[in-house]
Tab-separated table of C-alpha atoms in Angstrom:
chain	number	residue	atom	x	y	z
J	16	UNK	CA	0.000	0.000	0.000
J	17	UNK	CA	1.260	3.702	-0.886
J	18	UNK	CA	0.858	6.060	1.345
J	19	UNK	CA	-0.188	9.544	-0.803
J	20	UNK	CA	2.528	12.146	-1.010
J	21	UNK	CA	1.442	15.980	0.053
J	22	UNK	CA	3.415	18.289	-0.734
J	23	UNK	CA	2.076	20.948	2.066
J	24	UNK	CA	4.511	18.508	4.475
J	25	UNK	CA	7.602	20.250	2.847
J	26	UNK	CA	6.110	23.478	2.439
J	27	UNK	CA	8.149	26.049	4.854
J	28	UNK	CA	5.807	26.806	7.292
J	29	UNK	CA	4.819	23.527	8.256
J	30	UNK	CA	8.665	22.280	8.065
J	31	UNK	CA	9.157	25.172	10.671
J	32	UNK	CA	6.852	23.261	13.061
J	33	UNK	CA	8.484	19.897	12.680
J	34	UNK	CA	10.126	20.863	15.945
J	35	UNK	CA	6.866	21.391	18.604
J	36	UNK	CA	5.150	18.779	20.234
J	37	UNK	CA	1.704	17.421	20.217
J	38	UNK	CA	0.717	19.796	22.672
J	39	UNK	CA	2.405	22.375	21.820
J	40	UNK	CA	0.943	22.370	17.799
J	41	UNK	CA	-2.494	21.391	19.810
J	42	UNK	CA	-2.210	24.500	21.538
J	43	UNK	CA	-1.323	27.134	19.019
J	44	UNK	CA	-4.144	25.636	17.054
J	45	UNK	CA	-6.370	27.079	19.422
J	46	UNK	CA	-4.878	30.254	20.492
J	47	UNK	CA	-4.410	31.015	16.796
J	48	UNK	CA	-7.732	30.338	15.093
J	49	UNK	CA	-7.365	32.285	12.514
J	50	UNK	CA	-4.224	30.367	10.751
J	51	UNK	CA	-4.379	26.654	9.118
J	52	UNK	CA	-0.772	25.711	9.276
J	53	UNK	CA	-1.097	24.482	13.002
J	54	UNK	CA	-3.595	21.655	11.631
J	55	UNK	CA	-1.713	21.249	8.714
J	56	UNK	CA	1.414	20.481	11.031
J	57	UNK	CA	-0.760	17.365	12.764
J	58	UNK	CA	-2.101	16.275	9.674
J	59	UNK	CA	1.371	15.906	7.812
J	60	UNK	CA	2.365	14.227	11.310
J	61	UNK	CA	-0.730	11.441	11.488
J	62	UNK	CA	-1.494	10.999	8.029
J	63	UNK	CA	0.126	8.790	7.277
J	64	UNK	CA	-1.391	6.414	10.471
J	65	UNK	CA	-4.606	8.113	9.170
J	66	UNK	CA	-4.434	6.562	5.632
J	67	UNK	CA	-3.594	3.420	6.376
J	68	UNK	CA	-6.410	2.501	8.671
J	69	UNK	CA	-8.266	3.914	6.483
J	70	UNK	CA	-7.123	2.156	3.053
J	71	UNK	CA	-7.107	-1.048	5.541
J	72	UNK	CA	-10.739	-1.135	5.995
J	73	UNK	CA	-12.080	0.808	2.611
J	74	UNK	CA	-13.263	-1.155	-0.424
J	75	UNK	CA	-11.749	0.746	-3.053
J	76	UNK	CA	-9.031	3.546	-3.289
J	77	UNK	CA	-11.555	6.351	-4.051
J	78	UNK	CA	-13.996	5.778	-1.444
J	79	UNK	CA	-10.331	5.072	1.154
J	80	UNK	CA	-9.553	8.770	0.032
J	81	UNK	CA	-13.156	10.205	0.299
J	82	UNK	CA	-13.405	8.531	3.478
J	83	UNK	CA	-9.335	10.005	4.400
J	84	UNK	CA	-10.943	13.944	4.006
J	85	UNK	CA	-13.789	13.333	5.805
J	86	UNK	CA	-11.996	11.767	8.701
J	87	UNK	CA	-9.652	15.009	8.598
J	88	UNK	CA	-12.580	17.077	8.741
J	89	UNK	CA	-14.090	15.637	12.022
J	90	UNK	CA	-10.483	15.731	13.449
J	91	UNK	CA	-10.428	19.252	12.623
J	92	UNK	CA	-13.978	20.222	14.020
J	93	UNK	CA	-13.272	18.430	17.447
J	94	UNK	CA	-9.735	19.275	17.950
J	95	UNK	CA	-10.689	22.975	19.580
J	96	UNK	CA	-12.294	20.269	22.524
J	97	UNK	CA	-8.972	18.568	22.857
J	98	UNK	CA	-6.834	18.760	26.461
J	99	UNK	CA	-3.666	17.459	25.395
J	100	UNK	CA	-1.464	17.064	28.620
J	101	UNK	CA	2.158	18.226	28.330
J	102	UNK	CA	4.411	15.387	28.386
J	103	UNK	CA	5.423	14.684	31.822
J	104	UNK	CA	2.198	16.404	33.470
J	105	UNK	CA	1.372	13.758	36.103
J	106	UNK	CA	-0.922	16.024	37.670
J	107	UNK	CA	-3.190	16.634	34.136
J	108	UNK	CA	-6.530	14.586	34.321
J	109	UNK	CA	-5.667	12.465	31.283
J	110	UNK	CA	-2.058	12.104	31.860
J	111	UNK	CA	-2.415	8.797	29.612
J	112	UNK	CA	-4.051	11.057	27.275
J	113	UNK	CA	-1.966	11.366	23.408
J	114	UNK	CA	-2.636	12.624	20.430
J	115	UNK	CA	-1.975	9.965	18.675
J	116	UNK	CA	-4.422	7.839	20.087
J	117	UNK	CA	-7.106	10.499	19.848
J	118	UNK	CA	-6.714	10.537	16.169
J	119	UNK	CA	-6.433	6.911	15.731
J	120	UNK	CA	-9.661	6.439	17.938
J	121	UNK	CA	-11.011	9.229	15.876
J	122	UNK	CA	-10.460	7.226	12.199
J	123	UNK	CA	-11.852	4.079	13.917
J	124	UNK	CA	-15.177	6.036	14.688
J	125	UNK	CA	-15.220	7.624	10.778
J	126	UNK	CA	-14.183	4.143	9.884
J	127	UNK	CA	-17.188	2.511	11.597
J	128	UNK	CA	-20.208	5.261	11.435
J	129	UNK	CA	-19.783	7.269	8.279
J	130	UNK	CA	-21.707	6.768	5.149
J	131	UNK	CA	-19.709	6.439	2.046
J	132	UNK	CA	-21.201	6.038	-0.886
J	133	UNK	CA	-20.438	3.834	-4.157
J	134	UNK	CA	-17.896	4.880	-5.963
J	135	UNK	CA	-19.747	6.578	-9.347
J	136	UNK	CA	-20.671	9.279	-6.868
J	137	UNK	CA	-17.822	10.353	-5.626
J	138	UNK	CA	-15.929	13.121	-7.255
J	139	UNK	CA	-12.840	14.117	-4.855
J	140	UNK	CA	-9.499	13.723	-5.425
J	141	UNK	CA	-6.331	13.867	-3.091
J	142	UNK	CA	-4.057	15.114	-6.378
J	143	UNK	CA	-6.503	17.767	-6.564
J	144	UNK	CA	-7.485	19.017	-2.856
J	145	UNK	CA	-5.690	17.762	0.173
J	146	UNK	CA	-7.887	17.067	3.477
J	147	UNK	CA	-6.758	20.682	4.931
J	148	UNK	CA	-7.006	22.676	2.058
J	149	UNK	CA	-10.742	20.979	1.439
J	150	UNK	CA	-11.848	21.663	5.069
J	151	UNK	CA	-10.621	25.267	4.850
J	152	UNK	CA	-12.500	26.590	1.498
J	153	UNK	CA	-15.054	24.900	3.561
J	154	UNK	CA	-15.093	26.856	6.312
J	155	UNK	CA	-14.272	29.814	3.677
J	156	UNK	CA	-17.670	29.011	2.085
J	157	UNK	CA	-19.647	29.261	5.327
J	158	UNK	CA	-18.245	32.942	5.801
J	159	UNK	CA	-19.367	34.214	2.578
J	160	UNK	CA	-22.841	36.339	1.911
J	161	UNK	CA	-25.605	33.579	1.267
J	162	UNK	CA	-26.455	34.923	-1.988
J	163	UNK	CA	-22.875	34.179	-3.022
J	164	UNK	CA	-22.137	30.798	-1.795
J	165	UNK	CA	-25.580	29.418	-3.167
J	166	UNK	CA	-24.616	31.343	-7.006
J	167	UNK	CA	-21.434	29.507	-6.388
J	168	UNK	CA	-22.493	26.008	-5.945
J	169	UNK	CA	-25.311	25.759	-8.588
J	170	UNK	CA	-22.637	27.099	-11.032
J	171	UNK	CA	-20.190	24.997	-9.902
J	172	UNK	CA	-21.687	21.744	-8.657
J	173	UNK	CA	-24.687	21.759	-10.467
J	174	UNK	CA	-23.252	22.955	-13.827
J	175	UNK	CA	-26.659	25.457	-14.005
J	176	UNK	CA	-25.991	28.053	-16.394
J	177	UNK	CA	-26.081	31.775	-15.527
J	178	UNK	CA	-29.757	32.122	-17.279
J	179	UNK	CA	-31.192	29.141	-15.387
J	180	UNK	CA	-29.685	30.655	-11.585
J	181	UNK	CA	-31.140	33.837	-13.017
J	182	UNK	CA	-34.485	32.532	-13.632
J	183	UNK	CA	-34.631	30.277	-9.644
J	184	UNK	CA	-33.017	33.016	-7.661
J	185	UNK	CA	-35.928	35.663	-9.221
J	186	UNK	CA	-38.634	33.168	-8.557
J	187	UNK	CA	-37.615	33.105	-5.199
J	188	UNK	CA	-37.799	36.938	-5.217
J	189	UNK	CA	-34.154	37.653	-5.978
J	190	UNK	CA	-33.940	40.335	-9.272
J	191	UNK	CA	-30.432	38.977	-10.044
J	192	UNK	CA	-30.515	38.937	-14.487
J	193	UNK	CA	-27.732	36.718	-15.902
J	194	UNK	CA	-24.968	39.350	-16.203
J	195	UNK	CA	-25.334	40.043	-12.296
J	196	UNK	CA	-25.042	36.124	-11.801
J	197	UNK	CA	-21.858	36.257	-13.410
J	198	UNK	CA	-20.815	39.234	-11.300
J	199	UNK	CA	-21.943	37.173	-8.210
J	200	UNK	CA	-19.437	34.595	-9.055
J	201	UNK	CA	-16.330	36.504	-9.660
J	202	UNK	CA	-16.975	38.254	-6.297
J	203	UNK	CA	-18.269	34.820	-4.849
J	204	UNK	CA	-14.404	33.070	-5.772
J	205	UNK	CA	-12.383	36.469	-4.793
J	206	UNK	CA	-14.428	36.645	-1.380
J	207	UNK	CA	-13.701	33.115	-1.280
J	208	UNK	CA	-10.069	33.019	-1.357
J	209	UNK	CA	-9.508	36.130	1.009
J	210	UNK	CA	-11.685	34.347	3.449
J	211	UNK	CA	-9.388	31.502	3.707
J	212	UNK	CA	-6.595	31.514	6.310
J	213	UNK	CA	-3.154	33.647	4.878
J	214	UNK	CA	-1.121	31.077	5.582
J	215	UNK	CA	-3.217	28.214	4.009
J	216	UNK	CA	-3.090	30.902	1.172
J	217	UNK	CA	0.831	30.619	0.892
J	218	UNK	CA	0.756	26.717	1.235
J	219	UNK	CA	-1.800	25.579	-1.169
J	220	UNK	CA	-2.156	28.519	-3.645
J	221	UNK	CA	1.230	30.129	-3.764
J	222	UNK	CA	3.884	27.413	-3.806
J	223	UNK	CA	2.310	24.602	-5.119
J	224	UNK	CA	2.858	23.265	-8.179
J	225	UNK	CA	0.648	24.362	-10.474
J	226	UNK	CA	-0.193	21.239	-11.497
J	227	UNK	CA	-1.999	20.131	-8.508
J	228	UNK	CA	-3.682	23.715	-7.499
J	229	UNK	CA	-3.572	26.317	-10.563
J	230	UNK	CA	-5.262	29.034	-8.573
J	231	UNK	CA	-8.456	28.959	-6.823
J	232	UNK	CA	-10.620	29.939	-9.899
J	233	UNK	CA	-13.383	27.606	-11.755
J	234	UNK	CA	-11.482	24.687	-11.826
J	235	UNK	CA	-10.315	24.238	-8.548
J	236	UNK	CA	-13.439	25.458	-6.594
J	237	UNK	CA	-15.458	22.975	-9.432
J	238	UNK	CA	-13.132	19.723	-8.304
J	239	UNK	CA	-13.941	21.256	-4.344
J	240	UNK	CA	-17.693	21.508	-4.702
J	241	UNK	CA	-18.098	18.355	-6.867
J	242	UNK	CA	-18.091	16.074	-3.042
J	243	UNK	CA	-21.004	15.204	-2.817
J	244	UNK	CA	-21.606	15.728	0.906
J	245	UNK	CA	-19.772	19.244	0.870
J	246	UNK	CA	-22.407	19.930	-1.723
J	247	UNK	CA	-25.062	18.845	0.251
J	248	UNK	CA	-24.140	21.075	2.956
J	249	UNK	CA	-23.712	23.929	0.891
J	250	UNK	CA	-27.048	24.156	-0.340
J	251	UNK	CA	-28.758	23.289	2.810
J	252	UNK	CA	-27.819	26.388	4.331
J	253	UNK	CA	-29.180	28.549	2.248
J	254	UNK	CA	-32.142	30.456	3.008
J	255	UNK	CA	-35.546	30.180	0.781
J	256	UNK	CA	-35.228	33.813	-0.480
């Protein structure tokens, strides 16, 4: 079994953080919110652990990686909750307590509860969005105005055509024509990328090859939206007018 090569893992900022422990990357993770290379740091470190598990128990390669980025996003949504003991802390709680096992006992849970469906219907890729950079245009999509992110994922996930989003968002009392649609997008994908973290920014967008992520225009953001559960969620959140 290979395990998938990221190239985020050699990327400077997350080399720079080779050095910190557990609880230390745990930590600034928290205090620092607002930056993605702290989670990219523990994902480079327990990926691999994370993958095989993972490939172990999956019944193809495309549903192991589907499964992989979903696993990565629960990780990242209860890591905030995490008290991570520093080593030698006899006194802490959970002085057993280590990261390590937390994320392993976290891919056995994804591993045994979530729903992955057949392969036809799933579209994501590893070569073309890594688990952190996925989870963070994510979280960049739930930031931006309503109207935006639901012009952005019938465009891109549902292929509609500017004309046809015209035509539902005015029957649900929106007065958007097709030129303004197409105005809605372009500030849709530029509101998208400031909204993600500066340093996930650097990592993914600015000294990656090109080959794996050109910028974040319409191909990117199409290969992104194309999951179908990220979809799902997308839509769901949008209001009814």
């Amino acid at each position: 079994m290979n395990i998938p090569n990221f190239p985020e893992c050699d990327h400077t900022l997350v080399q720079s953080l080779h050095h910190l422990s557990d609880q230390e990357l745990v930590s600034l993770f928290k205090r620092h919110s607002e930056s993605g290379r702290y989670f990219t740091a523990i994902f480079c470190r327990y990926s691999p652990i994370v993958y095989s598990l993972i490939r172990h128990s999956a019944r193809s390669p495309v549903q192991a990686e589907y499964l992989f980025a979903l696993t990565w996003r629960h990780i990242l949504h209860e890591l905030g909750g995490v008290q991570c003991p520093a080593p030698g802390d006899d006194n802490a709680p959970q002085s057993s307590f280590t990261l390590q096992n937390w994320v392993i006992n976290i891919t056995a849970l994804c591993i045994n509860q979530a729903v992955v469906p057949e392969v036809e219907a799933i579209h994501y890729s590893i070569d073309q969005a890594s688990p952190p950079f996925w989870c963070y245009v994510e979280q960049a999509l739930d930031h931006l105005p309503a109207i935006e992110r639901l012009v952005m994922v019938m465009a891109l996930t549902f292929r509609w055509s500017e004309n046809r989003i015209a035509a539902y968002l005015q029957a649900e009392g929106e007065t958007l024509n097709a030129a303004e649609v197409r105005q809605t997008l372009i500030r849709a994908q530029q509101h998208l990328e400031v909204a993600l973290p500066e340093d996930i920014r650097a990592i993914y967008l600015d000294q990656m090859p090109t080959a794996v992520v050109p910028s974040l225009g319409d191909d990117t953001l199409d290969q992104l939206l194309e999951v179908p559960e990220l979809a799902g969620i997308a839509v769901d959140r949008q209001p009814s007018s």
